């Protein structure tokens, strides 16, 4: 056998295409992570301003015209309202001007991301120093002392996402990359739901009672984890139903390559470049990270949109899987099953 014949025998056209796909994913991985995280800087951070009379408008205008547009300021009635808006996750910080003294108060929430709160503190301190004023920083939603850099919620959600797409991939490729019939699809979704419930509970217990990394309701984190795992798994099953084994690569593209760097984990959303900042909240890692931080540090506030987004991923993924499983397919459409010597149901 010649070298060319040996090469053709060892590397089939299908395998070659898959290798090319992996190579593309590798380059996309590097581009996405480095592109999102290599130069973080705040842009249009929602920020409250509390000051008496006309001074509030003057300060708002001054902050709005800062080079690079780091802040998106708005006048807030008083300190109580500023605290409420921070806890509701409407704004990320607020400056309370004291007209009777030379020390103003900066409100931040490190539970939403320590890097962002530290950046706001440094920025406002420098601005106030230029006016010969001092700043006292108050953290109204402090992160746990066991939650270094506020990353525990992000890592928790990433773990749930990894479990979701790997479980779905195993269920699908164990007997053909496309569901052969509706019964098989229902079984896979049922197993995925059970796995999601167990995975959600396990993650909540690990970050809560075992490690003490995150405060907040264990039951709420359990529910969130169940939804994250099932949403990612159902989306993976749906992609495999449409594209076969290539769907696994597409799931990695969406969840790992696009979703992880845009999730607001290492750097909160206001510090990411526009593209990643725009897509992050609509992908499972971003929606899950936002919701996990809301549960841990913000009394569950501001997480409705994230829960809706995760639910849409779960419902659409399950629906596509069930619909396409009803379509009659020829045996050759089950490449992995045939290679394993299994006859599709």
Coordinates of C-alpha atoms in Angstrom, one line a residue:
X1 CA 0.0 0.0 0.0
X2 CA 1.4 3.4 -1.0
X3 CA 1.8 6.3 1.4
X4 CA -1.1 8.1 -0.2
X5 CA -3.4 5.0 0.1
X6 CA -2.3 4.6 3.7
X7 CA -3.1 8.2 4.4
X8 CA -6.5 7.9 2.8
X9 CA -7.2 4.8 4.9
X10 CA -6.0 6.4 8.1
X11 CA -7.7 9.8 7.7
X12 CA -11.1 9.6 6.1
X13 CA -12.7 12.7 4.5
X14 CA -15.1 12.9 7.4
X15 CA -12.2 12.8 9.9
X16 CA -10.3 15.4 8.0
X17 CA -13.4 17.7 8.1
X18 CA -13.7 17.2 11.8
X19 CA -10.0 18.1 12.3
X20 CA -10.5 21.3 10.2
X21 CA -13.4 22.1 12.4
X22 CA -11.4 21.6 15.6
X23 CA -8.6 23.8 14.2
X24 CA -11.2 26.5 13.5
X25 CA -12.6 26.2 17.1
X26 CA -9.0 26.5 18.4
X27 CA -8.4 29.8 16.6
X28 CA -11.9 31.1 17.6
X29 CA -11.1 30.2 21.3
X30 CA -8.0 32.2 21.2
X31 CA -9.6 35.1 19.4
X32 CA -12.6 35.2 21.7
X33 CA -10.9 35.0 25.1
X34 CA -8.0 37.3 24.2
X35 CA -10.3 39.7 22.4
X36 CA -12.7 40.0 25.3
X37 CA -10.2 40.0 28.2
X38 CA -6.9 41.5 27.0
X39 CA -7.8 45.2 27.7
X40 CA -10.7 45.6 30.2
X41 CA -11.9 49.1 30.8
X42 CA -15.2 50.5 32.0
X43 CA -17.6 51.8 29.5
X44 CA -21.1 53.4 30.2
X45 CA -21.2 51.9 33.7
X46 CA -24.6 52.8 35.2
X47 CA -23.8 55.2 38.0
X48 CA -26.0 57.3 40.3
X49 CA -25.3 60.9 41.4
X50 CA -26.8 62.4 44.6
X51 CA -26.1 66.1 45.2
X52 CA -28.2 69.1 46.3
X53 CA -30.0 71.2 43.7
X54 CA -28.2 72.3 40.5
X55 CA -25.0 70.6 41.8
X56 CA -26.4 67.3 40.8
X57 CA -26.9 68.2 37.2
X58 CA -23.5 69.8 37.0
X59 CA -21.8 66.7 38.4
X60 CA -23.8 64.4 36.1
X61 CA -22.7 66.5 33.1
X62 CA -19.1 66.4 34.3
X63 CA -19.1 62.6 34.7
X64 CA -20.9 62.1 31.4
X65 CA -18.1 63.9 29.6
X66 CA -15.2 61.9 31.0
X67 CA -12.8 60.7 28.3
X68 CA -13.7 57.2 27.0
X69 CA -17.2 57.4 28.4
X70 CA -16.5 55.2 31.5
X71 CA -19.7 56.2 33.2
X72 CA -23.4 56.5 32.3
X73 CA -24.5 58.8 35.2
X74 CA -28.0 59.7 36.3
X75 CA -29.3 61.9 39.1
X76 CA -30.8 59.9 42.0
X77 CA -33.1 61.5 44.6
X78 CA -31.1 60.5 47.8
X79 CA -28.8 58.0 49.3
X80 CA -31.6 55.6 50.2
X81 CA -32.8 55.5 46.6
X82 CA -29.2 55.0 45.4
X83 CA -28.8 52.0 47.7
X84 CA -32.1 50.6 46.5
X85 CA -31.0 50.9 42.8
X86 CA -27.7 49.2 43.5
X87 CA -29.4 46.3 45.3
X88 CA -31.9 46.0 42.5
X89 CA -28.9 45.9 40.1
X90 CA -30.1 49.0 38.2
X91 CA -26.8 50.8 38.8
X92 CA -23.3 49.7 39.7
X93 CA -22.4 52.5 42.0
X94 CA -23.3 56.0 43.2
X95 CA -21.6 59.2 44.5
X96 CA -23.2 61.0 47.4
X97 CA -22.0 64.5 47.7
X98 CA -21.9 66.1 51.2
X99 CA -22.4 69.9 50.7
X100 CA -21.5 70.5 54.4
X101 CA -18.1 68.9 54.3
X102 CA -15.2 67.9 52.1
X103 CA -15.7 64.1 52.2
X104 CA -18.2 62.5 49.8
X105 CA -19.5 58.9 49.9
X106 CA -19.0 56.4 47.1
X107 CA -21.4 53.4 47.1
X108 CA -20.3 50.3 45.3
X109 CA -21.3 46.6 45.2
X110 CA -18.3 44.2 45.1
X111 CA -20.7 41.3 45.0
X112 CA -21.4 42.2 41.4
X113 CA -17.7 42.1 40.6
X114 CA -14.7 43.2 42.7
X115 CA -12.8 44.4 39.7
X116 CA -15.5 46.9 38.7
X117 CA -16.0 48.2 42.3
X118 CA -12.3 48.7 42.6
X119 CA -12.1 50.5 39.3
X120 CA -15.0 52.8 40.3
X121 CA -13.2 53.6 43.6
X122 CA -10.0 54.4 41.9
X123 CA -11.7 56.6 39.3
X124 CA -13.9 58.6 41.7
X125 CA -11.0 59.0 44.2
X126 CA -8.9 60.6 41.5
X127 CA -11.7 62.8 40.2
X128 CA -12.5 64.0 43.7
X129 CA -8.9 64.7 44.5
X130 CA -8.7 67.0 41.6
X131 CA -11.4 69.1 43.4
X132 CA -9.6 68.8 46.7
X133 CA -12.3 66.5 48.1
X134 CA -12.0 63.1 49.8
X135 CA -14.0 59.9 49.2
X136 CA -15.3 57.4 51.7
X137 CA -16.2 54.1 50.0
X138 CA -19.2 52.0 51.3
X139 CA -19.8 48.5 49.9
X140 CA -23.5 48.0 50.1
X141 CA -23.4 44.4 48.7
X142 CA -20.0 43.1 49.7
X143 CA -18.7 39.8 48.3
X144 CA -17.8 37.0 50.6
X145 CA -14.4 36.9 52.1
X146 CA -14.1 33.3 50.7
X147 CA -15.0 34.5 47.2
X148 CA -11.7 35.7 45.9
X149 CA -12.2 38.4 43.2
X150 CA -15.9 37.6 43.1
X151 CA -15.3 34.7 40.7
X152 CA -17.0 31.9 42.6
X153 CA -20.4 32.4 40.9
X154 CA -18.8 32.4 37.5
X155 CA -16.9 29.2 38.1
X156 CA -20.0 27.6 39.5
X157 CA -22.0 28.4 36.4
X158 CA -19.2 27.3 34.1
X159 CA -19.1 23.9 35.9
X160 CA -22.8 23.6 35.4
X161 CA -22.5 24.5 31.7
X162 CA -19.7 22.0 31.2
X163 CA -21.8 19.2 32.8
X164 CA -24.8 20.1 30.6
X165 CA -23.1 19.9 27.2
X166 CA -20.9 16.9 28.1
X167 CA -23.9 14.9 29.5
X168 CA -25.9 15.7 26.3
X169 CA -23.0 14.8 24.0
X170 CA -22.6 11.4 25.8
X171 CA -26.3 10.7 25.6
X172 CA -26.4 11.5 21.9
X173 CA -23.2 9.8 20.6
X174 CA -23.8 6.7 22.7
X175 CA -26.2 5.4 20.1
X176 CA -26.1 7.8 17.2
X177 CA -25.6 11.5 17.0
X178 CA -29.2 12.1 16.0
X179 CA -32.2 10.8 18.0
X180 CA -33.7 7.9 15.9
X181 CA -37.2 8.3 17.3
X182 CA -39.3 10.4 19.7
X183 CA -39.1 7.8 22.4
X184 CA -35.3 7.9 22.5
X185 CA -35.4 11.7 22.5
X186 CA -37.8 11.7 25.5
X187 CA -35.6 9.3 27.4
X188 CA -32.5 11.5 26.7
X189 CA -34.3 14.6 27.9
X190 CA -35.6 12.8 31.0
X191 CA -32.1 11.6 31.9
X192 CA -30.8 15.1 31.2
X193 CA -33.4 16.6 33.6
X194 CA -32.5 14.1 36.4
X195 CA -28.8 14.8 35.8
X196 CA -29.5 18.6 35.8
X197 CA -31.3 18.4 39.2
X198 CA -28.4 16.4 40.7
X199 CA -25.8 18.6 39.2
X200 CA -27.6 21.8 40.4
X201 CA -27.8 20.5 43.9
X202 CA -24.2 19.3 44.0
X203 CA -22.9 22.6 42.8
X204 CA -25.0 24.6 45.3
X205 CA -23.8 22.4 48.2
X206 CA -20.2 22.6 47.2
X207 CA -20.1 26.4 47.0
X208 CA -22.3 26.9 50.0
X209 CA -22.1 24.6 53.0
X210 CA -18.9 22.8 52.0
X211 CA -16.6 25.6 50.8
X212 CA -18.5 28.7 52.1
X213 CA -17.6 30.5 48.9
X214 CA -21.1 31.9 48.2
X215 CA -23.8 33.1 50.6
X216 CA -27.5 33.0 49.6
X217 CA -30.2 30.5 49.4
X218 CA -29.1 26.9 48.7
X219 CA -32.5 26.1 47.3
X220 CA -32.4 29.1 44.9
X221 CA -28.9 28.1 43.7
X222 CA -30.1 24.5 43.3
X223 CA -33.0 25.7 41.1
X224 CA -30.7 28.0 39.1
X225 CA -28.2 25.2 38.6
X226 CA -30.9 22.7 37.4
X227 CA -32.1 25.2 34.9
X228 CA -28.5 26.1 33.6
X229 CA -27.5 22.4 33.2
X230 CA -30.8 21.5 31.5
X231 CA -30.8 24.6 29.2
X232 CA -27.2 23.9 28.0
X233 CA -27.9 20.2 27.6
X234 CA -31.1 20.7 25.7
X235 CA -29.5 23.2 23.4
X236 CA -26.7 20.7 22.8
X237 CA -29.2 17.9 22.0
X238 CA -31.0 20.2 19.6
X239 CA -27.8 21.2 17.8
X240 CA -26.9 17.5 17.4
X241 CA -30.4 16.8 16.2
X242 CA -29.9 19.3 13.4
X243 CA -26.2 18.9 12.6
X244 CA -25.3 15.5 13.9
X245 CA -21.9 15.2 15.6
X246 CA -20.9 18.6 14.3
X247 CA -23.5 19.9 16.8
X248 CA -21.2 19.1 19.6
X249 CA -18.7 21.6 18.1
X250 CA -21.4 24.2 17.7
X251 CA -22.4 23.8 21.3
X252 CA -18.7 24.4 22.3
X253 CA -18.7 27.4 20.1
X254 CA -21.7 28.9 21.7
X255 CA -21.1 28.0 25.4
X256 CA -17.3 27.9 25.7
X257 CA -15.9 30.1 23.0
X258 CA -18.6 32.8 22.9
X259 CA -20.3 32.3 26.3
X260 CA -17.5 32.1 28.8
X261 CA -15.5 35.2 28.0
X262 CA -18.7 37.3 27.6
X263 CA -20.3 36.0 30.9
X264 CA -19.0 38.9 33.0
X265 CA -17.0 36.6 35.2
X266 CA -13.4 37.7 35.2
X267 CA -14.5 41.2 34.3
X268 CA -18.1 42.4 34.7
X269 CA -20.1 43.3 31.6
X270 CA -19.4 47.1 31.7
X271 CA -15.7 46.3 31.4
X272 CA -16.0 44.1 28.3
X273 CA -15.7 45.3 24.6
X274 CA -19.0 46.1 22.9
X275 CA -19.5 42.7 21.1
X276 CA -19.0 40.5 24.1
X277 CA -20.9 42.9 26.3
X278 CA -23.8 42.7 23.9
X279 CA -24.0 38.9 23.5
X280 CA -23.1 37.9 27.1
X281 CA -26.5 38.3 28.8
X282 CA -28.2 36.2 26.2
X283 CA -26.0 33.1 26.5
X284 CA -26.3 30.6 29.3
X285 CA -22.9 31.4 31.0
X286 CA -23.7 35.1 31.2
X287 CA -27.3 34.7 32.2
X288 CA -26.3 32.1 34.8
X289 CA -23.5 34.2 36.3
X290 CA -25.7 37.2 36.6
X291 CA -28.4 35.2 38.4
X292 CA -26.0 33.4 40.7
X293 CA -24.6 36.7 41.8
X294 CA -28.1 38.1 42.3
X295 CA -28.9 35.2 44.6
X296 CA -25.7 35.4 46.5
X297 CA -25.4 39.1 47.0
X298 CA -28.5 41.0 45.9
X299 CA -31.3 39.2 47.6
X300 CA -32.4 37.7 44.3
X301 CA -33.1 41.1 42.7
X302 CA -32.7 41.8 39.0
X303 CA -32.6 38.2 37.8
X304 CA -35.9 37.9 36.1
X305 CA -34.5 38.5 32.6
X306 CA -31.7 36.0 33.1
X307 CA -34.2 33.3 34.2
X308 CA -36.4 34.0 31.2
X309 CA -33.4 33.7 28.9
X310 CA -32.3 30.4 30.4
X311 CA -35.9 29.1 30.2
X312 CA -36.0 30.0 26.5
X313 CA -32.8 28.0 25.9
X314 CA -34.2 25.0 27.8
X315 CA -37.7 25.1 26.1
X316 CA -36.5 25.7 22.6
X317 CA -33.7 23.1 22.9
X318 CA -36.1 20.5 24.1
X319 CA -38.8 21.4 21.5
X320 CA -36.3 21.2 18.6
X321 CA -35.0 17.9 19.9
X322 CA -38.5 16.4 20.1
X323 CA -39.7 17.7 16.8
X324 CA -36.7 16.6 14.8
X325 CA -36.8 13.2 16.5
X326 CA -40.1 12.6 14.9
X327 CA -38.7 13.0 11.4
X328 CA -38.0 9.6 9.7
X329 CA -34.3 9.2 9.0
X330 CA -32.5 6.6 6.9
X331 CA -30.0 4.4 8.7
X332 CA -27.1 6.2 6.9
X333 CA -28.1 9.3 8.8
X334 CA -26.8 7.6 12.0
X335 CA -23.1 7.4 11.2
X336 CA -21.9 6.7 14.7
X337 CA -24.6 4.1 15.4
X338 CA -23.7 2.2 12.2
X339 CA -20.0 2.4 13.0
X340 CA -20.7 0.8 16.4
X341 CA -22.7 -1.9 14.7
X342 CA -26.1 -0.7 16.1
X343 CA -29.3 -0.7 14.1
X344 CA -31.2 2.5 14.6
X345 CA -34.6 2.1 16.2

